[in-house]
Coordinates of C-alpha atoms in Angstrom, one line a residue:
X6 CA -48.5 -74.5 49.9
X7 CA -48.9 -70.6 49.6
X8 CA -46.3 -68.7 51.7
X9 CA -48.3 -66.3 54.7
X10 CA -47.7 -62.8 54.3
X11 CA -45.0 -61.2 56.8
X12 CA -46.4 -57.4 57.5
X13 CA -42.7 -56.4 58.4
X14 CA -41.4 -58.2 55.1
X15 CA -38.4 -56.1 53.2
X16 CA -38.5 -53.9 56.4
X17 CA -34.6 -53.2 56.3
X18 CA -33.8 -50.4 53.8
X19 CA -30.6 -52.4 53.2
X20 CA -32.8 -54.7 51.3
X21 CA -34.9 -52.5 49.5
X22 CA -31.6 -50.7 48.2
X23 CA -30.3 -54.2 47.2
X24 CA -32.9 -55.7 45.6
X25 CA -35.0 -52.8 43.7
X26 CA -34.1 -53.6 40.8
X27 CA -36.5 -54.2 37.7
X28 CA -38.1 -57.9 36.7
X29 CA -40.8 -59.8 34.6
X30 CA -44.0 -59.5 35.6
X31 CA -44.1 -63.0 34.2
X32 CA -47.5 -63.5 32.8
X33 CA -45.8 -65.2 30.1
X34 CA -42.3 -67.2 29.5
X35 CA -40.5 -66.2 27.1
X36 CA -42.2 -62.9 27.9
X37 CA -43.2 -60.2 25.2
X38 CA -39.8 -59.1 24.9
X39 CA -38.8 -61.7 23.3
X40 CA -41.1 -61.5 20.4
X41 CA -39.6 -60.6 17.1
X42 CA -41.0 -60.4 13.6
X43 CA -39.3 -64.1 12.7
X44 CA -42.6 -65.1 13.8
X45 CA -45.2 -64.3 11.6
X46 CA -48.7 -64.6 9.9
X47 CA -48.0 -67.6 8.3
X48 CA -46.2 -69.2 10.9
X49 CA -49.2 -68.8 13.2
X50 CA -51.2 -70.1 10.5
X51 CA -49.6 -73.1 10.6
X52 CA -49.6 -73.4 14.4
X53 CA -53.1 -72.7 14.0
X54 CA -53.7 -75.2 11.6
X55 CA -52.2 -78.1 13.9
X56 CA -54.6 -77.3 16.8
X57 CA -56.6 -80.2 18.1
X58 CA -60.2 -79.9 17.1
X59 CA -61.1 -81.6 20.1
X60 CA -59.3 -79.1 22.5
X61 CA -61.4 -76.2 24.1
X62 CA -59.8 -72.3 23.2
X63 CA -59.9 -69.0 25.4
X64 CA -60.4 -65.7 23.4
X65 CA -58.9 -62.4 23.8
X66 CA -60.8 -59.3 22.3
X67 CA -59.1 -56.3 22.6
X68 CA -61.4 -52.7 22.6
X69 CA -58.8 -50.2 22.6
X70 CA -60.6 -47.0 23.4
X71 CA -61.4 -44.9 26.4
X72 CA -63.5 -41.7 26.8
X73 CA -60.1 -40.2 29.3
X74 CA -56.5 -41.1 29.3
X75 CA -55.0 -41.6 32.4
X76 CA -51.8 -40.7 33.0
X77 CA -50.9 -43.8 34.5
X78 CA -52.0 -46.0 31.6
X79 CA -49.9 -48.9 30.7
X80 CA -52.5 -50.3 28.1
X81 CA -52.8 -49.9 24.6
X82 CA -55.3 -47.4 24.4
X83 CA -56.6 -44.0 23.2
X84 CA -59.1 -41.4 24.2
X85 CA -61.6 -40.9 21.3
X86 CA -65.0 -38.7 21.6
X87 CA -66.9 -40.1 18.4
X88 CA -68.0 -43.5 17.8
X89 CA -67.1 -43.6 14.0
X90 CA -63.7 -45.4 14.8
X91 CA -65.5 -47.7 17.3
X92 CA -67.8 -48.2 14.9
X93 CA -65.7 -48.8 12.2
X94 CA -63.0 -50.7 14.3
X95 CA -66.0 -53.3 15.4
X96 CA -66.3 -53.9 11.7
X97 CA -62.7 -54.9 10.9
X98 CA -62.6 -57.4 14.6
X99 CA -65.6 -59.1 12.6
X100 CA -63.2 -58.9 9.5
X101 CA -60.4 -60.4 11.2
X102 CA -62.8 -63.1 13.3
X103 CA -63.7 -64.3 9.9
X104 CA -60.0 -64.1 8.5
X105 CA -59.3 -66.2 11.7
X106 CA -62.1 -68.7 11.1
X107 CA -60.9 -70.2 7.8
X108 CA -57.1 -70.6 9.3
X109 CA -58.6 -73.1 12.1
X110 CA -59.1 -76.8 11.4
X111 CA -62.6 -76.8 13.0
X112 CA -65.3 -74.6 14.9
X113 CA -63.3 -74.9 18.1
X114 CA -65.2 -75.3 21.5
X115 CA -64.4 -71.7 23.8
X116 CA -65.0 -71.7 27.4
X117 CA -63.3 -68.4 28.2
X118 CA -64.2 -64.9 26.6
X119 CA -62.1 -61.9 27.7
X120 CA -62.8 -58.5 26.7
X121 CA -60.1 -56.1 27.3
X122 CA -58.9 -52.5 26.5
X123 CA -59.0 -49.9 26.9
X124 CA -63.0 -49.8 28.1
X125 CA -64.6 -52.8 26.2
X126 CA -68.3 -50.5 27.3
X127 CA -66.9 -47.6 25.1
X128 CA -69.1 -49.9 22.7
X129 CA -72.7 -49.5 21.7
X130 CA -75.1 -52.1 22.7
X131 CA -75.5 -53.3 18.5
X132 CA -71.8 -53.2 18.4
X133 CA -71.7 -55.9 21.9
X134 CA -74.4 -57.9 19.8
X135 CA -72.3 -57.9 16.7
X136 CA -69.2 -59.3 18.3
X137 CA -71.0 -61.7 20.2
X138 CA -73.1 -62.7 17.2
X139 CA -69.6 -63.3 15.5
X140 CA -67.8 -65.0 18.1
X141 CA -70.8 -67.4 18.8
X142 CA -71.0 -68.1 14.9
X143 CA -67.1 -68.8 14.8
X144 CA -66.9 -71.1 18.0
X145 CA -69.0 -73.2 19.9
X146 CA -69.0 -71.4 23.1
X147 CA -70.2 -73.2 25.8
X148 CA -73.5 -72.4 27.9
X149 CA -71.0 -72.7 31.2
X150 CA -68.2 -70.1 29.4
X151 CA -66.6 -67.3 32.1
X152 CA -67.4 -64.2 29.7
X153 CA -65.4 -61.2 31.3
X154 CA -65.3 -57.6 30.1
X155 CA -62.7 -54.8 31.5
X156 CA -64.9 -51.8 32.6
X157 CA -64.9 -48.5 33.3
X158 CA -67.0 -46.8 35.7
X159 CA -67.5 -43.2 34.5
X160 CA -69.4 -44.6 31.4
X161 CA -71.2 -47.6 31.9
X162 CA -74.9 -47.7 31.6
X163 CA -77.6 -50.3 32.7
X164 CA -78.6 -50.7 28.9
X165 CA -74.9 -51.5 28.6
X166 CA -75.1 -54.3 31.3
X167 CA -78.5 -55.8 30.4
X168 CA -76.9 -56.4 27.0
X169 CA -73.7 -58.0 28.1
X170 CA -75.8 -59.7 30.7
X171 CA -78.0 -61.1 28.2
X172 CA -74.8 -62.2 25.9
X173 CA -73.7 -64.7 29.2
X174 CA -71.4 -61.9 30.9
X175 CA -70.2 -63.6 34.0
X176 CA -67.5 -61.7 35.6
X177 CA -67.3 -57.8 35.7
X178 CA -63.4 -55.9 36.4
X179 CA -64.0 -52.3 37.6
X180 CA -60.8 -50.0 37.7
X181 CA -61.1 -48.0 41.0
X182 CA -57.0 -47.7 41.9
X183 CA -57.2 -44.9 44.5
X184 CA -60.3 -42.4 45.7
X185 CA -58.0 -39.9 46.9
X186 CA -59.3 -36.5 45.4
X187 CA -55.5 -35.7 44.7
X188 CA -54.0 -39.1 43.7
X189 CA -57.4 -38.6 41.1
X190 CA -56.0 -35.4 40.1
X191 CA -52.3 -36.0 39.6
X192 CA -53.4 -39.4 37.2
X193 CA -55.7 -37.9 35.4
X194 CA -59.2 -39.8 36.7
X195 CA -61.9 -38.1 38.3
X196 CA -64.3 -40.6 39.6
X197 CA -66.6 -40.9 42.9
X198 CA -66.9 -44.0 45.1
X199 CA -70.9 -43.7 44.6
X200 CA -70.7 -44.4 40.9
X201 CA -68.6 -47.1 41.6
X202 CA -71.0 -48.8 44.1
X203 CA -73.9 -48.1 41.6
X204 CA -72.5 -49.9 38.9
X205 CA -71.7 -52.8 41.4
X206 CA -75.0 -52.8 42.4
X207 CA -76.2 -52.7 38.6
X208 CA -74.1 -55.2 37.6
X209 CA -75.1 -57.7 40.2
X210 CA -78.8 -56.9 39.9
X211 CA -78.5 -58.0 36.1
X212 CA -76.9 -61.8 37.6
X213 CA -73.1 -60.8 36.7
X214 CA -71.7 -63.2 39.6
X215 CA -68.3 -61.9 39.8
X216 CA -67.1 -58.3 40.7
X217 CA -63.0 -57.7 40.6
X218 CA -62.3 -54.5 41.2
X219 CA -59.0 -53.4 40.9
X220 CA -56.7 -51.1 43.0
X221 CA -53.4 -49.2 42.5
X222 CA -50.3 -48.6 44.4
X223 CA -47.3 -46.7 44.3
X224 CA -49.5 -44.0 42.4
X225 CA -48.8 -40.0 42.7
X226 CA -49.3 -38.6 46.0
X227 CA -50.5 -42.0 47.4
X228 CA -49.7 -42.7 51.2
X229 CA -50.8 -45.8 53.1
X230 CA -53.5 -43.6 54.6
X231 CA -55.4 -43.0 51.4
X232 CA -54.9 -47.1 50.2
X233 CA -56.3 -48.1 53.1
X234 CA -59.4 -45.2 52.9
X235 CA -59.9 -46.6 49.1
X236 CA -60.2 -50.5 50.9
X237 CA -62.0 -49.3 53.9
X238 CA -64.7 -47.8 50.7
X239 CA -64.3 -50.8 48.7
X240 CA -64.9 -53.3 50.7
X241 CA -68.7 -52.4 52.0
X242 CA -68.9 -54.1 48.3
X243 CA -67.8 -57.1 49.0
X244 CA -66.2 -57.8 45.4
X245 CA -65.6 -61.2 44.8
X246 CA -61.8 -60.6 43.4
X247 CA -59.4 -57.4 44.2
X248 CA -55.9 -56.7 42.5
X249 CA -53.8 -54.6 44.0
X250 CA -51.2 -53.6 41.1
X251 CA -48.1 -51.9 41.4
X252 CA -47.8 -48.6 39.1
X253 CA -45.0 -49.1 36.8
X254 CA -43.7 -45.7 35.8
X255 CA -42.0 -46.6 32.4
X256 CA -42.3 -42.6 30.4
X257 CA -39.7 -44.1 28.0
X258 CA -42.7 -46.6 27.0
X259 CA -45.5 -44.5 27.6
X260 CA -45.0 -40.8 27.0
X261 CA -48.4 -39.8 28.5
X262 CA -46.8 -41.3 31.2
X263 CA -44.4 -37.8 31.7
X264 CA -47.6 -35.5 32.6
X265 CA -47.3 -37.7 35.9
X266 CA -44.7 -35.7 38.4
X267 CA -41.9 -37.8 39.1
X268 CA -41.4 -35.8 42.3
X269 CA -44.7 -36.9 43.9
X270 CA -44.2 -40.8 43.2
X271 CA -43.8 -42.8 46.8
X272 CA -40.0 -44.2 46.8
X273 CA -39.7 -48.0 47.1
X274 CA -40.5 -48.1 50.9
X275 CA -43.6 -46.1 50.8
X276 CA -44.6 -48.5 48.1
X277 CA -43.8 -51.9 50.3
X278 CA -45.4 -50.6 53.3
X279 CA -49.1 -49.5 51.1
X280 CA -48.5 -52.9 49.2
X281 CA -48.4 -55.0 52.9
X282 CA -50.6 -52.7 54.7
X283 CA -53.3 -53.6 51.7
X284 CA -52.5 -57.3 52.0
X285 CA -52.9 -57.0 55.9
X286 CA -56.4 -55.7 55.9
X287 CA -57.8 -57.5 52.8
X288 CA -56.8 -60.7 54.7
X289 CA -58.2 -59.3 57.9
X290 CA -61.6 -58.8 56.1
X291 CA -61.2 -62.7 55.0
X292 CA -59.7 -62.7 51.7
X293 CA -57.1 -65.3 50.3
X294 CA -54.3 -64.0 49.1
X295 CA -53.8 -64.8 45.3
X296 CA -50.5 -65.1 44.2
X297 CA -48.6 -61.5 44.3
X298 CA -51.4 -59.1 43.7
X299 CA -54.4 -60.7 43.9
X300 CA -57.1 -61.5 46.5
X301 CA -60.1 -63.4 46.5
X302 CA -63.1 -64.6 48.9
X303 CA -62.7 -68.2 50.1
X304 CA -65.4 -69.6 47.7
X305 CA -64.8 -67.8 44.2
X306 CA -62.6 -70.3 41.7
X307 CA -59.1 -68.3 42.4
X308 CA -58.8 -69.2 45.9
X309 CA -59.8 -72.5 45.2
X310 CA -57.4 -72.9 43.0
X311 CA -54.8 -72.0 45.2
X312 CA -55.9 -74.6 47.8
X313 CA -55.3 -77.2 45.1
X314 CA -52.2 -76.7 43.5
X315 CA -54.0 -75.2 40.5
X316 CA -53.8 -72.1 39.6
X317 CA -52.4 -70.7 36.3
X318 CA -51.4 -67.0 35.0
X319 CA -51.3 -65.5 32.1
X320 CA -51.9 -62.2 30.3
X321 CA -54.8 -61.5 32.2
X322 CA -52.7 -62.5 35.2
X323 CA -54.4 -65.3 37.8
X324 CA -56.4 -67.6 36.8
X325 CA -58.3 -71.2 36.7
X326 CA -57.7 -71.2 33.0
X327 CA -56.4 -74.6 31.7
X328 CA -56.8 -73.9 28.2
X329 CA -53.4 -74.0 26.5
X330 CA -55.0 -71.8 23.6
X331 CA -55.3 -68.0 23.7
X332 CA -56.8 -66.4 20.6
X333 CA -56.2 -62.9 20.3
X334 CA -58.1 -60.6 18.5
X335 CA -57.9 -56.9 17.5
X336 CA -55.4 -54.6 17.8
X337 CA -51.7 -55.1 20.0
X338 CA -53.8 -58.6 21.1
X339 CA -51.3 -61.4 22.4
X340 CA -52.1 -65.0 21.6
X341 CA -50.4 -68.6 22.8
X342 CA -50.4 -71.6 20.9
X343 CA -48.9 -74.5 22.0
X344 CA -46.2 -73.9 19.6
X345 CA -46.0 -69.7 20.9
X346 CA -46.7 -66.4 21.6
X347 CA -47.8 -63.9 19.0
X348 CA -48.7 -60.6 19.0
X349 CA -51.2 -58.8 16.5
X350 CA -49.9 -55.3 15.1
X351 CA -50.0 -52.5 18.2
X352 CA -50.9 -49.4 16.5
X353 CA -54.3 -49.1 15.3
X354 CA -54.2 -47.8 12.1
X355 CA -51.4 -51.1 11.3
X356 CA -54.0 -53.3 12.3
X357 CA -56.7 -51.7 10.3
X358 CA -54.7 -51.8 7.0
X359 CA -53.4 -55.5 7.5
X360 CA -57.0 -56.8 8.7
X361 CA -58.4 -54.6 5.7
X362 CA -56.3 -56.5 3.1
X363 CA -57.6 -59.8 4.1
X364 CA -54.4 -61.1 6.9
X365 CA -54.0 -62.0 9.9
X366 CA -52.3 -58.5 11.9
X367 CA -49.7 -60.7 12.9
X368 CA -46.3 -58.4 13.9
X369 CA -44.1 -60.8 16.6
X370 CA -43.8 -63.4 18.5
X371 CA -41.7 -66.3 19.8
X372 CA -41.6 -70.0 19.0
X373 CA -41.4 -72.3 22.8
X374 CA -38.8 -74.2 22.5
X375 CA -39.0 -77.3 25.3
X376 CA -36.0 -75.2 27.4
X377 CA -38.7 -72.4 27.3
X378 CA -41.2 -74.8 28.6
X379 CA -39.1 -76.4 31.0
X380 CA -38.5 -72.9 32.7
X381 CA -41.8 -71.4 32.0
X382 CA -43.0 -74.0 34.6
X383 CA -40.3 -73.2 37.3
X384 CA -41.7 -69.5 36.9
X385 CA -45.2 -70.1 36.9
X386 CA -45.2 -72.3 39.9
X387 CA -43.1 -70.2 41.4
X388 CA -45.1 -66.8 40.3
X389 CA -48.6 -69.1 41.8
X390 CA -47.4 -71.4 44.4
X391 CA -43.7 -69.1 45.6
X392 CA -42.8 -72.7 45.9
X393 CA -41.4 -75.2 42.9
X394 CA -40.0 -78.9 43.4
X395 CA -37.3 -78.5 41.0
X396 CA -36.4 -82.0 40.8
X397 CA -40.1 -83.0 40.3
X398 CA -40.0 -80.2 37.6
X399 CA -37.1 -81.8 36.2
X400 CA -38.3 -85.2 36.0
X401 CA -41.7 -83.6 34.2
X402 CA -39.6 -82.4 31.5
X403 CA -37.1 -85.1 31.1
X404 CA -34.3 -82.3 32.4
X405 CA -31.4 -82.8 34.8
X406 CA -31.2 -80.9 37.9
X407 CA -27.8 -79.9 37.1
X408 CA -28.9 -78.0 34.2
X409 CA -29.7 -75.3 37.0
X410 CA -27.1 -75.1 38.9
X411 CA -26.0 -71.7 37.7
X412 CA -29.8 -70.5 38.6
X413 CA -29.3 -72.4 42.6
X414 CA -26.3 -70.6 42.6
X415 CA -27.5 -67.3 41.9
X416 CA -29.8 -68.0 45.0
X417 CA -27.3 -67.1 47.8
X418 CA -27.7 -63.7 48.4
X419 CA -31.4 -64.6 48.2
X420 CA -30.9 -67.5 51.4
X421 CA -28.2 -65.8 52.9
X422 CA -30.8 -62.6 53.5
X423 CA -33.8 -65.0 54.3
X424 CA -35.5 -64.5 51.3
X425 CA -35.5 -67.9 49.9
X426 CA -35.0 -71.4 51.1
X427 CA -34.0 -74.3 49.3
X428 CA -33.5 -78.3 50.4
X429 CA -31.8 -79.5 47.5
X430 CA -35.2 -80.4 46.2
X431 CA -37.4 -77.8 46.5
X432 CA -37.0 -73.9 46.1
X433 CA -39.5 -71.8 48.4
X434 CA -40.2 -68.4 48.4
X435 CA -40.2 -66.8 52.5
X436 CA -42.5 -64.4 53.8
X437 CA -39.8 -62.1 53.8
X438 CA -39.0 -62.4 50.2
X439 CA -42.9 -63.0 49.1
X440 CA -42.5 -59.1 47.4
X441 CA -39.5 -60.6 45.2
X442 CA -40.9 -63.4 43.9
X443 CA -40.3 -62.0 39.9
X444 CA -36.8 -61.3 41.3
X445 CA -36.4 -65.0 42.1
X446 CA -38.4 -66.0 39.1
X447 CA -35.7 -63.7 36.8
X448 CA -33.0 -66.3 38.0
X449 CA -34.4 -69.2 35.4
X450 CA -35.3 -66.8 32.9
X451 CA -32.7 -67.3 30.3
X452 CA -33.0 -64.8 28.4
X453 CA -33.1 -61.4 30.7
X454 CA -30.2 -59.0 30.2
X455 CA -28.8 -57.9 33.7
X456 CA -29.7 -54.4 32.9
X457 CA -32.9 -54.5 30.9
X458 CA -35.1 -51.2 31.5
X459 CA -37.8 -52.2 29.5
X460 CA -39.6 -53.8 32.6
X461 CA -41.4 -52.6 36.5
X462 CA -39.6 -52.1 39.3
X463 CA -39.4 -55.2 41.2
X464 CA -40.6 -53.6 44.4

């Protein structure tokens, strides 16, 4: 059962100091950093070779341009202003689709099409038909498939959406993050709620059934004031889906990242109190709360899923996905197999040669061991439910409960400060503690490093 949300949760600056430290964000176990070049093209070709025919896939097609960079940007990404290396990029992903096609032991069935970036509608309407044209002759996508796209605003046009309508598109994500004419300045996007709205409007006209829309905090001059303005905006929409993400200021990773002034970020508190006042009011106006950071109306598939005991997350964070197959295509793409994680080459022009000479762009990854799925359970539950039978987890994976005992014992300061609970059974996430759940999760992760810098703040 879903923890409820406690609006004065992490209230004593004594815990905020304590536990603002940096975590997972867990949309994976082993997560990404954990990949290393041991794994590579040809051992994904032979994962890929020992699929099951009969087992439905997901695809991952990543577009990774944009017509503005925002500061803020944690995706792999680039600003570009003429469409030769779209067009050109379009024509290596049908290069490496094919490549891809001939390592697979059949035409797999695919229920689930993601388009990503970047803005996946910094594409032409002949370049949407060629992917879609090479992704329906490579798999047998069913007429039910959830087609989603990542999309930006500022540069979407109806021809656009009557195209992706016509290719099945099913579920729409608009960024949005803050409307604040100063929080728009200091990240680099300009963007008015009125062009938002239209494209809502636009896309639901053309029978896309789902809108996310997703929303920022912690962001460069933000206050709770302004989050709550943005909702109070957003939600005359009624989207189907919101996330509500928390920025993750990483300039070591990102150098566009340093145009952002440090000095204007909101401190840990500031960030709690937008994060719960957002929560408050989205559940207020009747949305389920989806995990940590999403929300969703009572009838869409998420919140369904949460009433069930069903819901998943991955790179695309939440979802109702059950496929245990993620094919990733194009460039800095992350795929799962059931025998693990890769990831395709991150900078473009790597990817472009590799695809160009006839490979899969395979640069990293990670072979699952069955420890990794033993505790990649504990953490997804955990991440989807903030609750986990551990003994029940155990028996599922033919472990012994004492195998965790260093993790159980780690939980003290956790109980002792009412974040946690645990019966000698079952581990559950409080109210209180709901905002540390990739704190709690880090406990079973086996691999962490007590000091690693390479991931968000958990608060």
């Amino acid at each position: 059962m879903t923890v409820l949300y406690n609006p004065h949760a992490l209230a004593d600056a004594h815990l905020i100091a304590k536990y603002d430290g940096r975590a997972p964000r867990y949309t994976s176990y082993p997560t990404a950093v954990q990949f290393t070049p041991d794994v590579d093209e040809a051992t994904y070709r032979g994962w890929l070779a020992a699929l099951p025919p009969g087992d439905p896939v997901s695809v991952y097609m990543h577009i990774p341009f944009c017509t503005r960079l925002c500061w803020y940007c944690g995706c792999n990404t680039r600003a570009v202003t003429r469409r030769e290396p779209i067009r050109d990029y379009v024509t290596l992903l049908m290069r490496e689709l094919a490549t891809l096609a001939q390592a697979l032991p059949a035409r797999l069935e695919v229920r689930d099409i993601h388009l990503g970036g970047g803005s996946p509608n910094m594409l032409s309407v002949e370049e949407l038909h060629i992917i879609f044209a090479g992704l329906r002759q490579t798999f047998a996508v069913t007429p039910d498939a959830e087609i989603a796209a990542e999309l930006d605003p500022a540069v979407l046009s109806g021809d656009w959406i009557a195209a992706a309508a016509r290719h099945g598109l099913s579920r729409a994500s608009l960024g949005v993050q803050n409307l604040a004419p100063e929080v728009q300045q200091a990240v680099n996007r300009q963007e008015q709620f009125e062009e938002i709205a239209d494209c809502v409007e636009a896309l639901r006209a053309a029978g896309v059934g789902s809108i996310n829309l997703d929303l920022m905090y912690g962001l460069p001059h933000q206050t709770t004031r302004n989050t709550l303005a943005t909702l109070d905006a957003v939600l005359t929409l009624r989207p189907e889906r919101l996330a509500l993400f928390g920025y993750a200021h990483v300039p070591w990773m990102k150098a566009h990242q340093q145009l952002i002034d440090e000095a204007a970020l909101p401190g840990p508190a500031e960030r709690l109190e937008q994060s719960q006042a957002a929560a408050e009011r989205l559940k207020a106006e009747g949305y389920v709360q989806i995990g940590l950071d999403h929300f969703a109306l009572p009838e869409d598939t998420l919140a369904k899923a949460v009433m069930h005991g069903s819901l998943h997350r991955n790179f695309q964070g939440y979802t109702t996905n059950l496929a245990g197959t993620l094919l990733g295509l194009g460039a800095s793409a992350i795929g799962t197999t059931p025998g693990g994680y890769v990831q395709n080459v991150t900078a473009e022009l790597g990817w472009r040669q590799a695809v160009g000479e006839g490979r899969l762009p395979i640069a990293r990854g990670v072979a699952v061991t069955d420890e990794d799925r033993f505790r990649a359970d504990i953490i997804e539950r955990l991440m989807c439910d903030f609750s986990v039978d551990l003994a029940a987890a155990c028996e599922r994976h033919g472990r012994e409960l004492a195998e965790l005992e260093d993790a159980i014992a780690r939980l003290h300061d956790f109980r002792q400060d009412g974040l946690a609970t645990w019966d000698g059974r079952t581990l559950s996430v409080t109210a209180r503690g709901r905002m540390l759940v990739r704190s709690i999760c880090a406990l079973f992760d086996a691999y962490l490093a007590p000091d690693a810098q390479r991931h968000a703040k958990a608060i």
